[in-house]
């Protein structure tokens, strides 16, 4: 079923005054997770509604950068295209050996948010003001060092997390890559995810003629995945089937959600650059306009990056307005040039921001509630029924013995 159809049938109301949207950041130690949150928050500073910014741990906008030792959140209310969003970033400790133990702590956190909803739904009187704490998107940071595509650890983590949450791959520290390396890694990672290992990250859509046994978004490959690192390789061009299906929807029905998904598939994995900070204050270094190399305008660059059909539906004035409202240069200074976080010629920061807070926000929330939460809920109910049946059998045996 297409997302546009789900949106029209889902009970989720677009008329909510405030919509909760929660993003988890996951990756190896030193992959740039916390730096990304700092950059995102710095970029959104002008949009944050006064008095709504809160942190439970490291200061994302203050002090020097520190290693993340435990899960903490950074939350704020922002307004995007007339819609108010309660945005929360969930920063996590960098993943290193032993991977399984750290991964279990992440899956436990994700499951605990589903449990809160299940517990609330089980009450006789539900709280009408209950906050949606589900993890709606998980950004997984992939380090491009070595230029070998996905590592075995990457594949393992992506598979496990994709059974519980919408995973969006991120190619971190894009400023360390040449243009050729950047393009090669993007294509290689996309090929491995969709066509070789069939990892059901966000955007992996079932097509009608797909073979049995491939991954789906139902999350059934679950508990045993943490111990199973074997992947069945398949050569079929599954990504091409997804793209063809979405293009049919877009051209026949002018489906904006299909268009947004095509834009996402064209761009992912999103390349990311975080700003350089002042070592003493932790604040972004000051980059003056005359230091920035003359490149194409942001709107022109974005237009070239999109598929021609996709670009027709995208509101170009929105992209232009984004740059007007945020004219402070965030980036990194090198002896030979300045790299900008918000320049589409350098990375996909603006595309990711637009995707998360605008074009895909509702779709990510629907996937979370209809797919991942419902799968968790079903598993819990089945487990509860089995435990109840086991208890009754034990009681009957004791009664018969007496």
Short mmCIF file of C-alpha atoms in Angstrom, two decimals:
data_model
loop_
_atom_site.label_atom_id
_atom_site.label_comp_id
_atom_site.label_asym_id
_atom_site.label_seq_id
_atom_site.Cartn_x
_atom_site.Cartn_y
_atom_site.Cartn_z
CA UNK A 1 0.00 0.00 0.00
CA UNK A 2 1.36 3.41 -0.92
CA UNK A 3 2.16 5.93 1.78
CA UNK A 4 -0.41 8.37 0.43
CA UNK A 5 -3.10 5.75 0.94
CA UNK A 6 -1.85 5.01 4.44
CA UNK A 7 -1.88 8.70 5.31
CA UNK A 8 -5.52 9.00 4.31
CA UNK A 9 -6.56 5.90 6.25
CA UNK A 10 -4.40 6.29 9.35
CA UNK A 11 -5.91 7.62 12.53
CA UNK A 12 -2.94 9.95 12.99
CA UNK A 13 -4.22 13.48 12.56
CA UNK A 14 -2.24 16.11 10.70
CA UNK A 15 -4.25 18.72 12.59
CA UNK A 16 -2.41 18.08 15.85
CA UNK A 17 -1.10 21.33 17.26
CA UNK A 18 2.22 19.74 18.24
CA UNK A 19 3.68 16.59 16.69
CA UNK A 20 6.38 14.62 18.51
CA UNK A 21 9.26 13.45 16.36
CA UNK A 22 12.15 11.52 17.90
CA UNK A 23 15.46 10.75 16.17
CA UNK A 24 18.07 8.33 17.52
CA UNK A 25 21.71 8.74 16.47
CA UNK A 26 23.81 5.54 16.30
CA UNK A 27 27.32 4.82 15.07
CA UNK A 28 30.84 3.84 15.98
CA UNK A 29 32.93 5.83 18.43
CA UNK A 30 34.28 8.92 16.67
CA UNK A 31 31.83 8.73 13.76
CA UNK A 32 30.51 12.25 14.41
CA UNK A 33 27.15 11.54 16.07
CA UNK A 34 27.29 14.24 18.74
CA UNK A 35 28.87 16.71 16.31
CA UNK A 36 25.92 16.16 13.99
CA UNK A 37 23.43 16.96 16.77
CA UNK A 38 25.36 20.13 17.62
CA UNK A 39 25.35 21.18 13.97
CA UNK A 40 21.64 20.44 13.56
CA UNK A 41 20.74 22.34 16.74
CA UNK A 42 22.94 25.27 15.75
CA UNK A 43 21.26 25.43 12.36
CA UNK A 44 17.79 25.35 13.95
CA UNK A 45 18.55 28.00 16.59
CA UNK A 46 16.42 30.63 14.88
CA UNK A 47 13.48 28.22 14.64
CA UNK A 48 13.53 26.97 18.24
CA UNK A 49 10.55 28.32 20.18
CA UNK A 50 11.78 30.16 23.24
CA UNK A 51 11.69 28.20 26.48
CA UNK A 52 11.34 24.76 24.85
CA UNK A 53 15.01 23.74 24.61
CA UNK A 54 15.93 20.99 27.10
CA UNK A 55 18.80 18.55 27.58
CA UNK A 56 19.20 15.54 29.85
CA UNK A 57 22.96 15.15 29.42
CA UNK A 58 25.79 16.66 27.39
CA UNK A 59 25.33 20.28 26.39
CA UNK A 60 24.75 20.11 22.65
CA UNK A 61 25.21 23.85 22.16
CA UNK A 62 27.58 24.59 25.03
CA UNK A 63 31.03 23.54 26.21
CA UNK A 64 33.61 21.62 24.22
CA UNK A 65 32.76 18.35 22.50
CA UNK A 66 32.79 15.33 24.81
CA UNK A 67 32.51 11.60 24.27
CA UNK A 68 28.99 10.27 24.89
CA UNK A 69 29.04 7.86 27.84
CA UNK A 70 25.31 7.13 28.15
CA UNK A 71 22.07 7.73 26.27
CA UNK A 72 20.76 11.27 26.65
CA UNK A 73 18.23 13.46 24.86
CA UNK A 74 18.16 16.97 23.44
CA UNK A 75 14.66 18.30 22.77
CA UNK A 76 13.07 21.48 21.45
CA UNK A 77 9.93 22.78 19.78
CA UNK A 78 10.36 24.14 16.27
CA UNK A 79 8.04 25.36 13.55
CA UNK A 80 8.55 24.04 10.02
CA UNK A 81 6.22 25.02 7.16
CA UNK A 82 3.54 26.11 9.61
CA UNK A 83 3.71 22.84 11.56
CA UNK A 84 4.94 22.80 15.14
CA UNK A 85 7.13 19.83 16.01
CA UNK A 86 8.44 18.64 19.38
CA UNK A 87 11.81 17.46 18.10
CA UNK A 88 14.02 15.18 20.21
CA UNK A 89 17.50 13.88 19.40
CA UNK A 90 18.58 10.73 21.25
CA UNK A 91 22.36 10.54 21.39
CA UNK A 92 23.94 7.17 22.13
CA UNK A 93 27.40 5.97 23.18
CA UNK A 94 29.71 5.07 20.31
CA UNK A 95 29.56 1.39 19.38
CA UNK A 96 32.74 -0.61 19.85
CA UNK A 97 33.58 -4.11 21.02
CA UNK A 98 31.68 -5.94 22.42
CA UNK A 99 29.03 -4.97 19.86
CA UNK A 100 26.25 -7.33 20.98
CA UNK A 101 26.06 -5.95 24.51
CA UNK A 102 25.92 -2.34 23.31
CA UNK A 103 23.40 -3.19 20.61
CA UNK A 104 21.14 -4.84 23.16
CA UNK A 105 21.08 -1.63 25.19
CA UNK A 106 19.90 0.26 22.08
CA UNK A 107 17.18 -2.25 21.22
CA UNK A 108 16.07 -2.26 24.86
CA UNK A 109 15.68 1.52 24.75
CA UNK A 110 13.64 1.34 21.54
CA UNK A 111 11.45 -1.46 22.93
CA UNK A 112 10.93 0.40 26.21
CA UNK A 113 9.27 3.24 24.31
CA UNK A 114 6.88 0.77 22.68
CA UNK A 115 6.20 -0.73 26.11
CA UNK A 116 5.17 2.69 27.42
CA UNK A 117 2.55 2.95 24.69
CA UNK A 118 1.33 -0.61 25.28
CA UNK A 119 1.04 0.04 29.01
CA UNK A 120 -0.91 3.24 28.35
CA UNK A 121 -3.27 1.46 25.95
CA UNK A 122 -3.92 -1.23 28.57
CA UNK A 123 -5.27 1.25 31.12
CA UNK A 124 -8.99 1.59 31.73
CA UNK A 125 -8.61 5.35 31.50
CA UNK A 126 -5.98 6.46 29.03
CA UNK A 127 -4.13 9.74 29.27
CA UNK A 128 -5.31 11.87 26.37
CA UNK A 129 -2.14 13.97 26.69
CA UNK A 130 0.28 11.03 26.60
CA UNK A 131 3.43 11.98 24.68
CA UNK A 132 4.61 9.86 21.76
CA UNK A 133 8.12 8.72 22.78
CA UNK A 134 8.60 6.18 19.97
CA UNK A 135 11.88 6.38 18.07
CA UNK A 136 10.61 7.43 14.64
CA UNK A 137 13.97 7.46 12.86
CA UNK A 138 17.42 6.08 13.57
CA UNK A 139 20.35 7.73 11.78
CA UNK A 140 23.14 5.18 11.47
CA UNK A 141 26.54 6.79 10.86
CA UNK A 142 28.84 4.89 8.52
CA UNK A 143 32.52 5.85 8.47
CA UNK A 144 33.88 5.81 4.93
CA UNK A 145 37.50 5.11 5.89
CA UNK A 146 38.98 2.21 3.94
CA UNK A 147 36.57 2.66 1.02
CA UNK A 148 35.22 -0.87 1.28
CA UNK A 149 31.52 -0.17 1.65
CA UNK A 150 29.70 -1.71 4.60
CA UNK A 151 31.77 -3.58 7.16
CA UNK A 152 30.53 -6.81 8.73
CA UNK A 153 29.70 -4.85 11.88
CA UNK A 154 27.73 -2.29 9.85
CA UNK A 155 25.66 -5.02 8.19
CA UNK A 156 25.06 -6.72 11.52
CA UNK A 157 23.90 -3.54 13.28
CA UNK A 158 21.78 -2.35 10.35
CA UNK A 159 19.94 -5.66 10.16
CA UNK A 160 19.17 -5.77 13.89
CA UNK A 161 18.04 -2.15 14.17
CA UNK A 162 15.96 -2.33 10.98
CA UNK A 163 13.72 -4.92 12.63
CA UNK A 164 12.65 -2.32 15.22
CA UNK A 165 12.97 1.17 13.76
CA UNK A 166 13.26 3.19 10.54
CA UNK A 167 17.01 3.20 9.86
CA UNK A 168 18.46 5.92 7.63
CA UNK A 169 22.12 5.40 6.60
CA UNK A 170 24.45 8.39 6.95
CA UNK A 171 27.90 8.68 5.37
CA UNK A 172 29.81 10.63 8.00
CA UNK A 173 32.77 12.99 7.66
CA UNK A 174 32.20 13.55 3.95
CA UNK A 175 34.83 16.31 3.96
CA UNK A 176 37.52 13.62 4.23
CA UNK A 177 36.49 12.09 0.89
CA UNK A 178 37.36 13.11 -2.64
CA UNK A 179 34.49 13.54 -5.10
CA UNK A 180 35.24 10.16 -6.69
CA UNK A 181 35.48 8.39 -3.32
CA UNK A 182 32.26 10.03 -2.17
CA UNK A 183 30.32 8.92 -5.25
CA UNK A 184 31.76 5.40 -5.18
CA UNK A 185 30.90 4.88 -1.51
CA UNK A 186 27.35 6.14 -1.98
CA UNK A 187 26.67 3.79 -4.88
CA UNK A 188 28.41 0.85 -3.20
CA UNK A 189 26.55 1.21 0.10
CA UNK A 190 23.22 1.58 -1.68
CA UNK A 191 23.92 -1.51 -3.81
CA UNK A 192 24.87 -3.57 -0.77
CA UNK A 193 21.85 -2.52 1.28
CA UNK A 194 19.17 -3.04 -1.35
CA UNK A 195 20.47 -5.54 -3.90
CA UNK A 196 23.06 -7.73 -2.18
CA UNK A 197 22.18 -8.09 1.51
CA UNK A 198 18.56 -6.89 1.31
CA UNK A 199 18.73 -5.03 4.62
CA UNK A 200 15.27 -3.52 5.28
CA UNK A 201 16.32 0.04 6.06
CA UNK A 202 13.84 2.85 5.54
CA UNK A 203 12.86 2.89 1.86
CA UNK A 204 13.04 -0.89 1.43
CA UNK A 205 9.56 -1.48 -0.01
CA UNK A 206 8.12 -4.85 -0.94
CA UNK A 207 7.30 -5.20 -4.62
CA UNK A 208 4.72 -7.64 -5.93
CA UNK A 209 7.09 -9.93 -7.82
CA UNK A 210 9.74 -10.11 -5.10
CA UNK A 211 10.99 -13.55 -4.15
CA UNK A 212 10.03 -15.38 -1.00
CA UNK A 213 12.39 -15.14 1.89
CA UNK A 214 13.56 -11.59 1.30
CA UNK A 215 13.46 -9.05 4.06
CA UNK A 216 10.32 -7.06 4.64
CA UNK A 217 9.32 -4.25 6.95
CA UNK A 218 7.28 -6.51 9.21
CA UNK A 219 10.21 -6.93 11.57
CA UNK A 220 9.84 -10.72 11.87
CA UNK A 221 13.58 -11.29 11.70
CA UNK A 222 13.96 -10.33 15.30
CA UNK A 223 15.55 -11.76 18.41
CA UNK A 224 17.79 -14.29 16.70
CA UNK A 225 19.26 -11.57 14.48
CA UNK A 226 21.49 -10.36 17.30
CA UNK A 227 23.30 -13.69 17.23
CA UNK A 228 23.09 -14.35 13.49
CA UNK A 229 25.49 -12.43 11.27
CA UNK A 230 25.06 -14.52 8.12
CA UNK A 231 23.52 -12.75 5.12
CA UNK A 232 22.06 -14.38 2.03
CA UNK A 233 23.45 -12.62 -1.00
CA UNK A 234 21.11 -12.00 -3.94
CA UNK A 235 22.01 -10.40 -7.23
CA UNK A 236 18.55 -9.31 -8.31
CA UNK A 237 18.23 -5.54 -8.78
CA UNK A 238 15.61 -5.02 -6.11
CA UNK A 239 16.26 -1.28 -5.89
CA UNK A 240 15.37 -0.87 -9.57
CA UNK A 241 12.03 -2.56 -8.93
CA UNK A 242 11.28 -0.18 -6.07
CA UNK A 243 12.19 2.84 -8.19
CA UNK A 244 10.09 1.63 -11.14
CA UNK A 245 7.09 1.09 -8.88
CA UNK A 246 7.43 4.56 -7.34
CA UNK A 247 7.86 6.19 -10.75
CA UNK A 248 4.65 4.54 -11.95
CA UNK A 249 2.82 5.93 -8.92
CA UNK A 250 4.28 9.37 -9.44
CA UNK A 251 3.52 9.67 -13.15
CA UNK A 252 0.09 8.02 -13.05
CA UNK A 253 -1.26 9.54 -9.85
CA UNK A 254 1.10 12.51 -9.24
CA UNK A 255 1.72 10.92 -5.86
CA UNK A 256 3.80 13.36 -3.79
CA UNK A 257 4.77 10.66 -1.29
CA UNK A 258 6.15 8.48 -4.09
CA UNK A 259 8.04 11.53 -5.33
CA UNK A 260 9.49 12.13 -1.86
CA UNK A 261 10.57 8.50 -1.60
CA UNK A 262 12.28 8.68 -5.00
CA UNK A 263 14.15 11.77 -3.83
CA UNK A 264 15.22 9.89 -0.70
CA UNK A 265 16.40 6.81 -2.61
CA UNK A 266 18.30 9.00 -5.04
CA UNK A 267 20.22 10.71 -2.21
CA UNK A 268 20.79 8.04 0.44
CA UNK A 269 23.11 7.38 2.15
CA UNK A 270 23.15 11.04 3.16
CA UNK A 271 26.66 12.47 3.32
CA UNK A 272 27.25 14.66 6.34
CA UNK A 273 29.73 17.31 7.52
CA UNK A 274 29.69 18.84 11.00
CA UNK A 275 30.98 22.29 11.86
CA UNK A 276 34.44 22.93 13.24
CA UNK A 277 34.33 24.14 16.82
CA UNK A 278 36.43 26.54 18.81
CA UNK A 279 38.50 24.37 21.15
CA UNK A 280 38.00 26.70 24.11
CA UNK A 281 34.30 27.54 23.84
CA UNK A 282 32.87 24.64 21.85
CA UNK A 283 31.07 27.15 19.63
CA UNK A 284 31.33 27.10 15.81
CA UNK A 285 34.34 28.87 14.39
CA UNK A 286 33.55 32.15 12.65
CA UNK A 287 33.57 31.82 8.87
CA UNK A 288 33.25 35.10 6.98
CA UNK A 289 31.50 35.35 3.64
CA UNK A 290 34.66 36.33 1.74
CA UNK A 291 36.27 33.01 2.77
CA UNK A 292 33.61 30.96 1.03
CA UNK A 293 34.52 29.88 -2.47
CA UNK A 294 32.18 31.05 -5.18
CA UNK A 295 30.07 28.06 -6.13
CA UNK A 296 26.63 27.56 -7.57
CA UNK A 297 23.76 28.89 -5.54
CA UNK A 298 22.22 26.38 -3.17
CA UNK A 299 18.98 26.30 -5.12
CA UNK A 300 20.77 25.54 -8.39
CA UNK A 301 22.84 22.79 -6.79
CA UNK A 302 19.83 21.15 -5.18
CA UNK A 303 17.97 21.29 -8.48
CA UNK A 304 20.78 19.42 -10.23
CA UNK A 305 20.94 16.77 -7.51
CA UNK A 306 17.30 15.81 -7.92
CA UNK A 307 15.83 13.63 -10.58
CA UNK A 308 14.15 15.90 -13.17
CA UNK A 309 10.71 14.46 -12.48
CA UNK A 310 11.17 14.81 -8.73
CA UNK A 311 12.37 18.40 -9.01
CA UNK A 312 9.14 19.54 -10.66
CA UNK A 313 7.15 18.82 -7.51
CA UNK A 314 9.68 20.29 -5.05
CA UNK A 315 8.97 23.84 -4.01
CA UNK A 316 12.15 25.69 -4.94
CA UNK A 317 11.12 28.76 -2.96
CA UNK A 318 11.28 26.64 0.20
CA UNK A 319 14.93 25.82 -0.48
CA UNK A 320 15.77 29.44 -1.19
CA UNK A 321 14.01 30.63 1.97
CA UNK A 322 16.00 28.13 4.06
CA UNK A 323 19.25 29.76 3.00
CA UNK A 324 17.89 33.27 3.55
CA UNK A 325 16.81 32.47 7.12
CA UNK A 326 20.10 30.76 7.96
CA UNK A 327 22.82 32.86 6.38
CA UNK A 328 25.45 32.10 9.02
CA UNK A 329 28.11 29.87 7.53
CA UNK A 330 28.66 26.64 9.45
CA UNK A 331 31.62 24.64 8.25
CA UNK A 332 35.26 23.68 8.53
CA UNK A 333 38.30 25.72 7.51
CA UNK A 334 41.19 24.05 5.69
CA UNK A 335 44.37 25.66 4.33
CA UNK A 336 43.08 25.30 0.78
CA UNK A 337 39.37 26.02 1.21
CA UNK A 338 36.32 26.25 3.44
CA UNK A 339 33.82 23.38 3.57
CA UNK A 340 30.22 24.36 4.34
CA UNK A 341 27.77 22.13 6.21
CA UNK A 342 24.80 23.68 4.42
CA UNK A 343 26.23 23.73 0.90
CA UNK A 344 24.66 20.97 -1.25
CA UNK A 345 27.88 20.84 -3.28
CA UNK A 346 29.67 19.65 -0.14
CA UNK A 347 27.17 17.40 1.67
CA UNK A 348 23.48 16.46 2.04
CA UNK A 349 22.73 18.28 5.30
CA UNK A 350 19.89 20.42 3.89
CA UNK A 351 18.37 17.45 2.08
CA UNK A 352 18.39 15.38 5.28
CA UNK A 353 16.91 18.21 7.33
CA UNK A 354 14.12 18.69 4.78
CA UNK A 355 13.48 14.96 4.59
CA UNK A 356 13.21 14.49 8.37
CA UNK A 357 11.19 17.58 9.25
CA UNK A 358 9.03 17.96 6.17
CA UNK A 359 8.65 15.48 3.30
CA UNK A 360 9.06 12.22 5.27
CA UNK A 361 8.07 13.13 8.81
CA UNK A 362 4.53 11.77 8.61
CA UNK A 363 5.61 8.67 6.69
CA UNK A 364 8.24 7.83 9.30
CA UNK A 365 5.68 8.20 12.08
CA UNK A 366 3.21 5.96 10.25
CA UNK A 367 5.82 3.25 9.69
CA UNK A 368 6.69 3.39 13.38
CA UNK A 369 3.12 3.06 14.64
CA UNK A 370 1.68 0.69 12.02
CA UNK A 371 4.68 -1.54 11.48
CA UNK A 372 7.21 -1.55 14.30
CA UNK A 373 4.92 -0.83 17.25
CA UNK A 374 2.23 -3.23 16.03
CA UNK A 375 4.85 -5.94 15.59
CA UNK A 376 6.10 -5.34 19.15
CA UNK A 377 2.54 -5.31 20.48
CA UNK A 378 1.70 -8.59 18.73
CA UNK A 379 4.81 -10.28 20.08
CA UNK A 380 4.06 -9.12 23.62
CA UNK A 381 0.46 -10.34 23.47
CA UNK A 382 1.52 -13.74 22.11
CA UNK A 383 4.18 -14.03 24.80
CA UNK A 384 1.64 -13.09 27.48
CA UNK A 385 -0.83 -15.70 26.23
CA UNK A 386 1.86 -18.39 26.23
CA UNK A 387 2.88 -17.50 29.79
CA UNK A 388 -0.75 -17.56 30.88
CA UNK A 389 -1.33 -20.96 29.25
CA UNK A 390 1.85 -22.33 30.83
CA UNK A 391 0.73 -21.14 34.27
CA UNK A 392 -2.70 -22.72 33.87
CA UNK A 393 -1.15 -26.03 32.80
CA UNK A 394 1.09 -26.02 35.85
CA UNK A 395 -1.87 -25.36 38.13
CA UNK A 396 -3.87 -28.18 36.52
CA UNK A 397 -0.99 -30.62 36.98
CA UNK A 398 -0.71 -29.70 40.65
CA UNK A 399 -4.48 -30.11 41.09
CA UNK A 400 -4.42 -33.55 39.46
CA UNK A 401 -1.52 -34.68 41.62
CA UNK A 402 -3.34 -33.64 44.77
#
